[in-house]
PDB file of C-alpha atoms in Angstrom:
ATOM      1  CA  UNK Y   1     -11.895 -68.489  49.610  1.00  0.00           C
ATOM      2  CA  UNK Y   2     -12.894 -65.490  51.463  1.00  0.00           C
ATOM      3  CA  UNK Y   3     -16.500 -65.856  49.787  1.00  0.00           C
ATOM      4  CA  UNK Y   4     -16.807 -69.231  51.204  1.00  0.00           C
ATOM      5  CA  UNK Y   5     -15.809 -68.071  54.270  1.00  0.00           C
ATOM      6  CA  UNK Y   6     -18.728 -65.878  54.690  1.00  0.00           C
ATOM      7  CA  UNK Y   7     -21.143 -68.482  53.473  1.00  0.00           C
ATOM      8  CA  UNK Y   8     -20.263 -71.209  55.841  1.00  0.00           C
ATOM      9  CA  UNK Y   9     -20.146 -68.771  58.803  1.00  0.00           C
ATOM     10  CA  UNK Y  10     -23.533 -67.744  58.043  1.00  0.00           C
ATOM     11  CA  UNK Y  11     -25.078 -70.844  56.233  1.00  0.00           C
ATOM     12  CA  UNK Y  12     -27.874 -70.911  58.764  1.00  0.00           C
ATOM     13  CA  UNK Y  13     -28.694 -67.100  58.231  1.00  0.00           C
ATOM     14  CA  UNK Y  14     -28.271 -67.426  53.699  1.00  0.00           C
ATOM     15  CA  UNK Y  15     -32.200 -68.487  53.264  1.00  0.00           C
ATOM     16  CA  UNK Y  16     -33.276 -65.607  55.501  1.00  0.00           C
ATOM     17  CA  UNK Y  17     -31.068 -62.781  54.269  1.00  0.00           C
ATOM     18  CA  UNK Y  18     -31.471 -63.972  50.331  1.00  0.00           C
ATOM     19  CA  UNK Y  19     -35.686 -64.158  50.722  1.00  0.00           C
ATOM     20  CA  UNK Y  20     -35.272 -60.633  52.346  1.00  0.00           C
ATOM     21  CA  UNK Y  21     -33.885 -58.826  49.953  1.00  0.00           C
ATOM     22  CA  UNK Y  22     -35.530 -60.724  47.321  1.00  0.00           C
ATOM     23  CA  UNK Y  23     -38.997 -59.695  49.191  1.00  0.00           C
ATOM     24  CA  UNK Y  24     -37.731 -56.301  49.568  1.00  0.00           C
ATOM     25  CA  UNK Y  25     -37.462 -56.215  45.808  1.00  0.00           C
ATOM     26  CA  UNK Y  26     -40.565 -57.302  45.387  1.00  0.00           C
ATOM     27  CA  UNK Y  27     -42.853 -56.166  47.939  1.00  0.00           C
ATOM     28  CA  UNK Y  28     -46.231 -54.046  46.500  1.00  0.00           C
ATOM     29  CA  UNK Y  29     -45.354 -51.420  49.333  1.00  0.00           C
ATOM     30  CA  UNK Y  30     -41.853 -50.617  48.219  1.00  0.00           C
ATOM     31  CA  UNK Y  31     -39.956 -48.298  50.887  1.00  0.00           C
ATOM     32  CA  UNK Y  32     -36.162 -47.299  49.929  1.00  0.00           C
ATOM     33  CA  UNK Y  33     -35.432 -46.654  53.414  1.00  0.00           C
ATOM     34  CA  UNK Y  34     -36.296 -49.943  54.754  1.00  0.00           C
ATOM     35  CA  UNK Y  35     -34.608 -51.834  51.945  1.00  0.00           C
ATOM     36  CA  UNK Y  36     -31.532 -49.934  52.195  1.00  0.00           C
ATOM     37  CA  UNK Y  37     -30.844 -50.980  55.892  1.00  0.00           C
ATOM     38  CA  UNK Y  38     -31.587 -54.570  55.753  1.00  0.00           C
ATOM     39  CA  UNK Y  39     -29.321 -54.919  52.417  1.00  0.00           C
ATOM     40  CA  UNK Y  40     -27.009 -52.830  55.153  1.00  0.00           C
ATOM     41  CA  UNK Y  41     -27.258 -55.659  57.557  1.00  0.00           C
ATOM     42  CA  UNK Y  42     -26.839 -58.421  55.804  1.00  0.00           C
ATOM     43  CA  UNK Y  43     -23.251 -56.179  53.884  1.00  0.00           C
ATOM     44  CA  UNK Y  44     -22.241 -55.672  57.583  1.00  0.00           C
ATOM     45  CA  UNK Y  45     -22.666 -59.629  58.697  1.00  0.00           C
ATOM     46  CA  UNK Y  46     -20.697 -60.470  55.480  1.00  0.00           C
ATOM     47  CA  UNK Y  47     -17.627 -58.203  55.970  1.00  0.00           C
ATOM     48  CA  UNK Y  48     -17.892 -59.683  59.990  1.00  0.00           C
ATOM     49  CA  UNK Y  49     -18.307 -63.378  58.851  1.00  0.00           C
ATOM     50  CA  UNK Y  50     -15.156 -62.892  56.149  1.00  0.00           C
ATOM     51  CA  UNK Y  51     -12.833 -61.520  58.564  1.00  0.00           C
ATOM     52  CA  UNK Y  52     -13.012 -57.737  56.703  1.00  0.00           C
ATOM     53  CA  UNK Y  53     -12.561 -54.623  58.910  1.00  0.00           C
ATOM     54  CA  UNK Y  54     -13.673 -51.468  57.510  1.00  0.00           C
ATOM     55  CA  UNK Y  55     -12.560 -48.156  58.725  1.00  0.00           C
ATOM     56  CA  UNK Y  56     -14.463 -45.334  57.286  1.00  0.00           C
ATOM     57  CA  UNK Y  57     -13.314 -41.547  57.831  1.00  0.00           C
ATOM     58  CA  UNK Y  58     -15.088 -38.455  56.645  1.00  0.00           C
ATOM     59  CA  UNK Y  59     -18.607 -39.192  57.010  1.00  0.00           C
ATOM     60  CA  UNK Y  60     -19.430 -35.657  58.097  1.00  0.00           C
ATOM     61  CA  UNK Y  61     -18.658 -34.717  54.355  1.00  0.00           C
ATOM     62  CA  UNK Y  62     -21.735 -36.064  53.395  1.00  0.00           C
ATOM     63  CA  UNK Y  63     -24.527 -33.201  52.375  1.00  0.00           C
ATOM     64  CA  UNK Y  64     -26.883 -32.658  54.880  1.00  0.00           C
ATOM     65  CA  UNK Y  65     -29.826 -33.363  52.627  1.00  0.00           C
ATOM     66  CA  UNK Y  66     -30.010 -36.365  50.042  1.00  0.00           C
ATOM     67  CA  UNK Y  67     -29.830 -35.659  46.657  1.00  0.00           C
ATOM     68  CA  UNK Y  68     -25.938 -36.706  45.912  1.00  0.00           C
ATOM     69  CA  UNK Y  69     -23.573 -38.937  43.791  1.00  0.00           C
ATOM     70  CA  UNK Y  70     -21.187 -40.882  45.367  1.00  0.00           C
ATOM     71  CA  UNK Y  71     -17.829 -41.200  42.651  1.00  0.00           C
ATOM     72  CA  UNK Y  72     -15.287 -43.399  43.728  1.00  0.00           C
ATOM     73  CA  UNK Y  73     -12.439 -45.170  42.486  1.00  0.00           C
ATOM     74  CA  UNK Y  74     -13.319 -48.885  41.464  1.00  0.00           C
ATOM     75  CA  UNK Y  75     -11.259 -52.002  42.394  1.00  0.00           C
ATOM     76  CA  UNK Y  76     -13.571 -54.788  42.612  1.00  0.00           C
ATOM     77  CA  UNK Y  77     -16.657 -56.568  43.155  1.00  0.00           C
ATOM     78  CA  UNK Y  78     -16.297 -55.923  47.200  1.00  0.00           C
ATOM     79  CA  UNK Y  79     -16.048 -52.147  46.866  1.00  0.00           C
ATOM     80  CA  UNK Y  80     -20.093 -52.099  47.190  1.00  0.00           C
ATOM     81  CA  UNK Y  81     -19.836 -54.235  50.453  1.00  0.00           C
ATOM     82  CA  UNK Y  82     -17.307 -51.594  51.517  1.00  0.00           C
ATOM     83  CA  UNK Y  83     -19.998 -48.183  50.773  1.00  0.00           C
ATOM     84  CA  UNK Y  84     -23.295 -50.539  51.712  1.00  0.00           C
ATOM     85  CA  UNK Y  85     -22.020 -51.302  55.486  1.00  0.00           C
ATOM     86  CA  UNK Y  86     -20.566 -47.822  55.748  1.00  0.00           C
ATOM     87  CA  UNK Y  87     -22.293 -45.005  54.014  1.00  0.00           C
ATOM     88  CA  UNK Y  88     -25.259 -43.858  56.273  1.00  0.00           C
ATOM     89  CA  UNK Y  89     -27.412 -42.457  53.759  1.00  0.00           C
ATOM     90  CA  UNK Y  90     -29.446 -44.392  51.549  1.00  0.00           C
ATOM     91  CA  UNK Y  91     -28.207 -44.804  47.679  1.00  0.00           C
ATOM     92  CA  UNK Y  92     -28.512 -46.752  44.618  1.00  0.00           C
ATOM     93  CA  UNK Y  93     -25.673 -47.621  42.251  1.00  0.00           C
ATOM     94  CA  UNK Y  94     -25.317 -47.818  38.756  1.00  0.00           C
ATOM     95  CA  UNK Y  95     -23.828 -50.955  38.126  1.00  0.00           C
ATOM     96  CA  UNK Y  96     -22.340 -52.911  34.817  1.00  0.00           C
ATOM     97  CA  UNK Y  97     -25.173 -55.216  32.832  1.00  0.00           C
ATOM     98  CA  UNK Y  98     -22.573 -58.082  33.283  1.00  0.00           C
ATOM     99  CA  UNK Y  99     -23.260 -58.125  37.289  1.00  0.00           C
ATOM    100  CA  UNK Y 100     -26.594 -58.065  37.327  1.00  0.00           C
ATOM    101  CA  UNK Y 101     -27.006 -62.351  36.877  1.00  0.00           C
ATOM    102  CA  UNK Y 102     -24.603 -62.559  39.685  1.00  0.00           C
ATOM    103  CA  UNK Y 103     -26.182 -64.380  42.302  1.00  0.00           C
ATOM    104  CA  UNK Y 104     -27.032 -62.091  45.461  1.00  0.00           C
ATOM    105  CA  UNK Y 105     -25.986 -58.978  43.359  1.00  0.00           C
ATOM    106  CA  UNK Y 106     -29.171 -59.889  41.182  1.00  0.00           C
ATOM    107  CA  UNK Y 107     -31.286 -59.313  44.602  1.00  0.00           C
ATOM    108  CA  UNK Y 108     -29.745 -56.200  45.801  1.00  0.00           C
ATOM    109  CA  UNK Y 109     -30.206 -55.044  41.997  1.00  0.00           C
ATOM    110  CA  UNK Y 110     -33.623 -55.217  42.871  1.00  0.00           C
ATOM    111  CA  UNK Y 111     -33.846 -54.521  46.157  1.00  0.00           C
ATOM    112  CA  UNK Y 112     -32.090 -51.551  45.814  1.00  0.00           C
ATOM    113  CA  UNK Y 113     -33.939 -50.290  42.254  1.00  0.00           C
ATOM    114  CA  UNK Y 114     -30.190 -49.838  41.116  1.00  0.00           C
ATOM    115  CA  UNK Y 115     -29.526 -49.303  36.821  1.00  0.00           C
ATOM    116  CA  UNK Y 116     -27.665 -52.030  35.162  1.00  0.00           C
ATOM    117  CA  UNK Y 117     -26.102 -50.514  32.545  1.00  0.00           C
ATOM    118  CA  UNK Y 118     -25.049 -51.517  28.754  1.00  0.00           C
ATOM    119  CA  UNK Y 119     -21.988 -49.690  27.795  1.00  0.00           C
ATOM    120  CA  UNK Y 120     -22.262 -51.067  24.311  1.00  0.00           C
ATOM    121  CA  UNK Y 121     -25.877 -49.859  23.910  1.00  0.00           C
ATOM    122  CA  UNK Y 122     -25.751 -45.527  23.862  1.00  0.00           C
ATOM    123  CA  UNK Y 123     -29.443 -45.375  23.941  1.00  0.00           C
ATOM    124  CA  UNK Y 124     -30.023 -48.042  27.130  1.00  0.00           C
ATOM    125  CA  UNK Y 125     -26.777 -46.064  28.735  1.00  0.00           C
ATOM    126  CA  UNK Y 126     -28.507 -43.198  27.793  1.00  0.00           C
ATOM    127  CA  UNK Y 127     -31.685 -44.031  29.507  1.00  0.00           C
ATOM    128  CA  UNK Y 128     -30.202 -45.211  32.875  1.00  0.00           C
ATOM    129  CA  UNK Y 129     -28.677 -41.644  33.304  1.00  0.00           C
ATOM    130  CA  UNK Y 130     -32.046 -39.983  32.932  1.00  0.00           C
ATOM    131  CA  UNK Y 131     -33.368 -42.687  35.591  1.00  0.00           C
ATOM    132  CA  UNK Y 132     -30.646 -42.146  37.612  1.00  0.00           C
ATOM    133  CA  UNK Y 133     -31.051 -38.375  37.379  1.00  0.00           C
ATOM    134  CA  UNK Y 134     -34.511 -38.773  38.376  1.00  0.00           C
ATOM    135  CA  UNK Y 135     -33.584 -40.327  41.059  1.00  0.00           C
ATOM    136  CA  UNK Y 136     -31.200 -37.942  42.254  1.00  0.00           C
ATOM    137  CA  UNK Y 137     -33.861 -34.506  41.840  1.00  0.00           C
ATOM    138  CA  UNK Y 138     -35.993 -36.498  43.986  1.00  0.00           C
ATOM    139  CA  UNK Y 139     -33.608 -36.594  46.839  1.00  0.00           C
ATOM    140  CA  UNK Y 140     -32.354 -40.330  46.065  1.00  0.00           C
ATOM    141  CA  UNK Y 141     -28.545 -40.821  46.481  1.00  0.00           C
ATOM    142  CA  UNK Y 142     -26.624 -42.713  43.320  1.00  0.00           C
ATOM    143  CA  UNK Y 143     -23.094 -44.388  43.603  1.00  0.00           C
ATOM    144  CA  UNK Y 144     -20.989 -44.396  40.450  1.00  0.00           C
ATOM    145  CA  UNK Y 145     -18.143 -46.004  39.417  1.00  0.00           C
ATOM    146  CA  UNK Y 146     -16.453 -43.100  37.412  1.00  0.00           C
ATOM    147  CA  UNK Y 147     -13.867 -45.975  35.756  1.00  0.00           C
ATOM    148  CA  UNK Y 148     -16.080 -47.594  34.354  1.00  0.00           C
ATOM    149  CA  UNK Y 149     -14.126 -51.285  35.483  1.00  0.00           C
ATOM    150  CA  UNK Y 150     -11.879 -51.944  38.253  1.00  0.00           C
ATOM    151  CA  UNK Y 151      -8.264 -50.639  37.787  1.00  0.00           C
ATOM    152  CA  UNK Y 152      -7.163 -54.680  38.168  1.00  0.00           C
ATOM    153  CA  UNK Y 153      -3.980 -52.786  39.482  1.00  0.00           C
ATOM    154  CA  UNK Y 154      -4.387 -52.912  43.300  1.00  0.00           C
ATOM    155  CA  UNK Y 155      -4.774 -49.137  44.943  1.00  0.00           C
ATOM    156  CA  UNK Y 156      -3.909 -47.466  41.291  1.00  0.00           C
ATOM    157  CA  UNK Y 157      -6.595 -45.394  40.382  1.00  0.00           C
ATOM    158  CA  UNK Y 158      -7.493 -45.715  36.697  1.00  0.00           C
ATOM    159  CA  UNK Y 159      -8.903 -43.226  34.543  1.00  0.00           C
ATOM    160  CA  UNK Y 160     -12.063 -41.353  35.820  1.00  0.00           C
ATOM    161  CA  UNK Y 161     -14.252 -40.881  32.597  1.00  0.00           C
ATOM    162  CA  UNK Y 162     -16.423 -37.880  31.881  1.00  0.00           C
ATOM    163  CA  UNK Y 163     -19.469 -39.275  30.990  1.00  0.00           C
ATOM    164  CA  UNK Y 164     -19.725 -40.814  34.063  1.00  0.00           C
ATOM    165  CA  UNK Y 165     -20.316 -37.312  35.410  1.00  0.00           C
ATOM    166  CA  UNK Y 166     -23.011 -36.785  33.523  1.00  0.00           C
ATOM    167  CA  UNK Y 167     -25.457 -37.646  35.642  1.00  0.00           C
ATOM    168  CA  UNK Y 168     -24.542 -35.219  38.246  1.00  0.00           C
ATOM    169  CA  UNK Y 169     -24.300 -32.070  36.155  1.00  0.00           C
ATOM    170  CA  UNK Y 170     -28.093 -32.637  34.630  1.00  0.00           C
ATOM    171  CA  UNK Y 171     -28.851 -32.727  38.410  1.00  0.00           C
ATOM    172  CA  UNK Y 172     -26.738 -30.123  39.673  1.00  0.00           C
ATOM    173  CA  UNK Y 173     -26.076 -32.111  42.793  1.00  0.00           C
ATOM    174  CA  UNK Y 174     -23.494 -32.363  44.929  1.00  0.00           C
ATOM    175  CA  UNK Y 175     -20.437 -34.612  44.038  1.00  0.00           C
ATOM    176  CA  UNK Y 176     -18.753 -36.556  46.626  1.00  0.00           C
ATOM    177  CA  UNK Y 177     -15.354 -37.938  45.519  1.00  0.00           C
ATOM    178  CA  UNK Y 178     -14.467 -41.547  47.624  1.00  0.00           C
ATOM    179  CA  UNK Y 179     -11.175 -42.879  48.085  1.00  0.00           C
ATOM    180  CA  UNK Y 180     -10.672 -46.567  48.503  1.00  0.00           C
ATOM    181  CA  UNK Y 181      -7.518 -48.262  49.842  1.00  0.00           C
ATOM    182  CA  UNK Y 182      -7.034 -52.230  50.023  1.00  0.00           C
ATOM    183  CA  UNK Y 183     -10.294 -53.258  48.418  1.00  0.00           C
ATOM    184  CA  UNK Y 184      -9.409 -55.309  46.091  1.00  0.00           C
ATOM    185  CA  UNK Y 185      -8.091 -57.760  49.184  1.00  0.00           C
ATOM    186  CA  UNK Y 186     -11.066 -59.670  50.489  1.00  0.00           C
ATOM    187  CA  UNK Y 187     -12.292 -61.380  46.838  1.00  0.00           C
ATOM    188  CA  UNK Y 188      -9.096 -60.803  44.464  1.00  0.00           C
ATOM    189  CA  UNK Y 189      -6.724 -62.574  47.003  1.00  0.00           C
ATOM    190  CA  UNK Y 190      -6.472 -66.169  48.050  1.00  0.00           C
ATOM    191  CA  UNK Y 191      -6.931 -65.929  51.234  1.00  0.00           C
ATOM    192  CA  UNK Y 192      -8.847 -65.459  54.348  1.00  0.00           C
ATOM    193  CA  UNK Y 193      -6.254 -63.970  56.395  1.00  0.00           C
ATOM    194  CA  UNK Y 194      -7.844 -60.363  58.663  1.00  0.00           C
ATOM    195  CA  UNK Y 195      -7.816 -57.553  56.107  1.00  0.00           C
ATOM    196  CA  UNK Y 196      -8.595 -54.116  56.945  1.00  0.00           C
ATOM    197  CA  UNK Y 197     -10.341 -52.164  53.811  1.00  0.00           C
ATOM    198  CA  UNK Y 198     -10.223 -48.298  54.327  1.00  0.00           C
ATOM    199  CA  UNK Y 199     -12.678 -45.841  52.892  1.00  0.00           C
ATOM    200  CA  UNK Y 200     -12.824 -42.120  53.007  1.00  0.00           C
ATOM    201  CA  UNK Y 201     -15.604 -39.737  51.906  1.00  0.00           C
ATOM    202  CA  UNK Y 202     -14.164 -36.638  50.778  1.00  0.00           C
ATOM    203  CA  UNK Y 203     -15.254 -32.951  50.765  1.00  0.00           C
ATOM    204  CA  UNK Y 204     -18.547 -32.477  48.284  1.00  0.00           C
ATOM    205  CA  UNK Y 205     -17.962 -30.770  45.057  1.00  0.00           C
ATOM    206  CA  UNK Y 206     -20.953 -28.172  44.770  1.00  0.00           C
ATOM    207  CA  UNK Y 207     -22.954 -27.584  41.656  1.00  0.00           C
ATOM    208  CA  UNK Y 208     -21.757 -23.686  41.617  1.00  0.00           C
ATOM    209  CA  UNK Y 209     -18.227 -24.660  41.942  1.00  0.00           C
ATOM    210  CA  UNK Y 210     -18.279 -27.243  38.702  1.00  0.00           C
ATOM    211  CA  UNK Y 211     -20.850 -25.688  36.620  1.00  0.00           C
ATOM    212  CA  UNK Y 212     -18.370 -24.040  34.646  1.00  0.00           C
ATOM    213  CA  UNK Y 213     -16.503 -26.945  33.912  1.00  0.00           C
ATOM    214  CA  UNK Y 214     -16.533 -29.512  31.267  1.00  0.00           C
ATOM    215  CA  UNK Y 215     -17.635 -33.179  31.959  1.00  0.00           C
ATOM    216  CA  UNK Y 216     -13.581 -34.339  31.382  1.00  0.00           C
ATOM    217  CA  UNK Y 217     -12.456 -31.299  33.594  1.00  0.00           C
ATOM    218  CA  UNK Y 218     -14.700 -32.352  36.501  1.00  0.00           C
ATOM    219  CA  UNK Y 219     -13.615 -36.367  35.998  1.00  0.00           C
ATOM    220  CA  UNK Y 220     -10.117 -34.931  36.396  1.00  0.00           C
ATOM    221  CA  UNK Y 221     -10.225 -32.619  39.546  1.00  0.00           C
ATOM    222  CA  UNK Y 222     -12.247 -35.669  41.048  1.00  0.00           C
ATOM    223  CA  UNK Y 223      -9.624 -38.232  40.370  1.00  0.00           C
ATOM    224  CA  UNK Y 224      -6.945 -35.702  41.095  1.00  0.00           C
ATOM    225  CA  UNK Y 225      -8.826 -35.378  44.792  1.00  0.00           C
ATOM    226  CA  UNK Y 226      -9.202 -39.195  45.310  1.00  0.00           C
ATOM    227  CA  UNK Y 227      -5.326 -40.087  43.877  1.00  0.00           C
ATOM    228  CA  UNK Y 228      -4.088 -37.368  46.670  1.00  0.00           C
ATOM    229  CA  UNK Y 229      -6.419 -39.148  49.504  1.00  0.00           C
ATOM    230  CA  UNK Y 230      -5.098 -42.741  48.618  1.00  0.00           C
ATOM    231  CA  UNK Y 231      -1.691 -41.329  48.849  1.00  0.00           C
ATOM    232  CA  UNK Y 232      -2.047 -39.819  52.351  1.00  0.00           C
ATOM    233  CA  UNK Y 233      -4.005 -43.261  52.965  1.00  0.00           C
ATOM    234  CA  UNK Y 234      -1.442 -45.292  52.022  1.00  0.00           C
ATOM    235  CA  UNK Y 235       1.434 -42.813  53.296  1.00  0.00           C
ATOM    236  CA  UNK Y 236      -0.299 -42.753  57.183  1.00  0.00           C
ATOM    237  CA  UNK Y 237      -0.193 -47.061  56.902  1.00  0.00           C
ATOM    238  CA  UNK Y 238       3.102 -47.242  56.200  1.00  0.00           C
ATOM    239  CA  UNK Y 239       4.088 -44.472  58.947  1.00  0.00           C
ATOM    240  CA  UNK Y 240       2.164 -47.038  61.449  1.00  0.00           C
TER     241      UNK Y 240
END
């Protein structure tokens, strides 16, 4: 419902912002920078148009200079609405093979230069980490999904896996656990009643402070980080 809420509020604007990020996706002169914000815009006129407030805290946790993963917990298909009309740096995502024919998310895909990736294929997962790991080394920002799926169990964080961390230790970049509260609202629910989705960008995890760790060790200190934040998230609510 929500969905067609923010299509009939912007029915006159859908042409424009589709061939956009289609051209942006396209274009011979490709600039990330440019892309990023209009795929921004058109995330920000969505959450408007569907009656989604977002309320972000701890952007002055992200690293001064680009080059970073984003790893947050996953609970569903709006959580990239959530980081694309908050998160002032530029980033790509790795995102599931199955969501890249998704109408719209097919465009960003592109837009974006994001990595579908096959779980079921080692050597095409393999491949989209070494992209992405380019990417990072040359100061592009990645978000990744650490649970592979959404949790499907409301503000319950599932497990964080540690291959999804892979990525970051062949950079050595800086990891930057998110925690998300209520964002499974806006498309799992029936409804089109105000919700407000919160999001909170946590202190960075270094490469000197991980490096001694094993892939599953730094999946769990990052979930352990992000289950404590929901819990304050969700504590401070219910105080109000």
């Amino acid at each position: 419902m929500r969905i067609a809420l923010m299509v009939i509020r912007l029915i006159f604007f859908v042409p424009y912002y589709l061939g956009g990020i289609w051209w942006h996706g396209k274009r011979k002169n490709y600039n990330f920078e440019e892309a990023y914000r209009f795929v921004q815009h058109v995330a920000r006129r969505a959450c408007a148009a569907g009656c989604v407030k977002l309320e972000a805290e701890g952007l002055e946790n992200l690293p001064k200079e680009n080059g970073f993963v984003l790893f947050p917990n996953h609970q569903g298909l709006f959580d990239a609405l959530v980081f694309l009309s908050t998160c002032p740096n530029p980033f790509t995502v790795v995102i599931k093979k199955e969501a890249s024919n998704i109408i719209l998310l097919k465009q960003v895909i592109a837009a974006l230069h994001a990595h579908p990736i096959d779980r079921d294929d080692i050597r095409q997962s393999l491949q989209v980490i070494k992209a992405a790991v380019t990417d990072v080394k040359e100061g592009r920002n990645v978000l990744i999904f650490p649970e592979g799926t959404r949790s499907r169990e409301g503000n319950k964080v599932g497990t964080f896996k540690g291959g999804s961390f892979k990525c970051a230790t062949m950079a050595k970049c800086p990891i930057v656990p998110c925690a998300l509260v209520d964002s499974f609202k806006p498309f799992d629910e029936n409804s089109i009643k105000p919700v407000t989705v919160k999001v909170a960008y946590l202190p960075p995890m270094y490469y000197e402070e991980y490096k001694d760790m094993k892939s599953v060790e730094i999946a769990e200190e990052v979930q352990r980080r992000v289950e404590k934040k929901i819990a304050e998230m969700l504590e401070t609510s219910t105080e109000k």
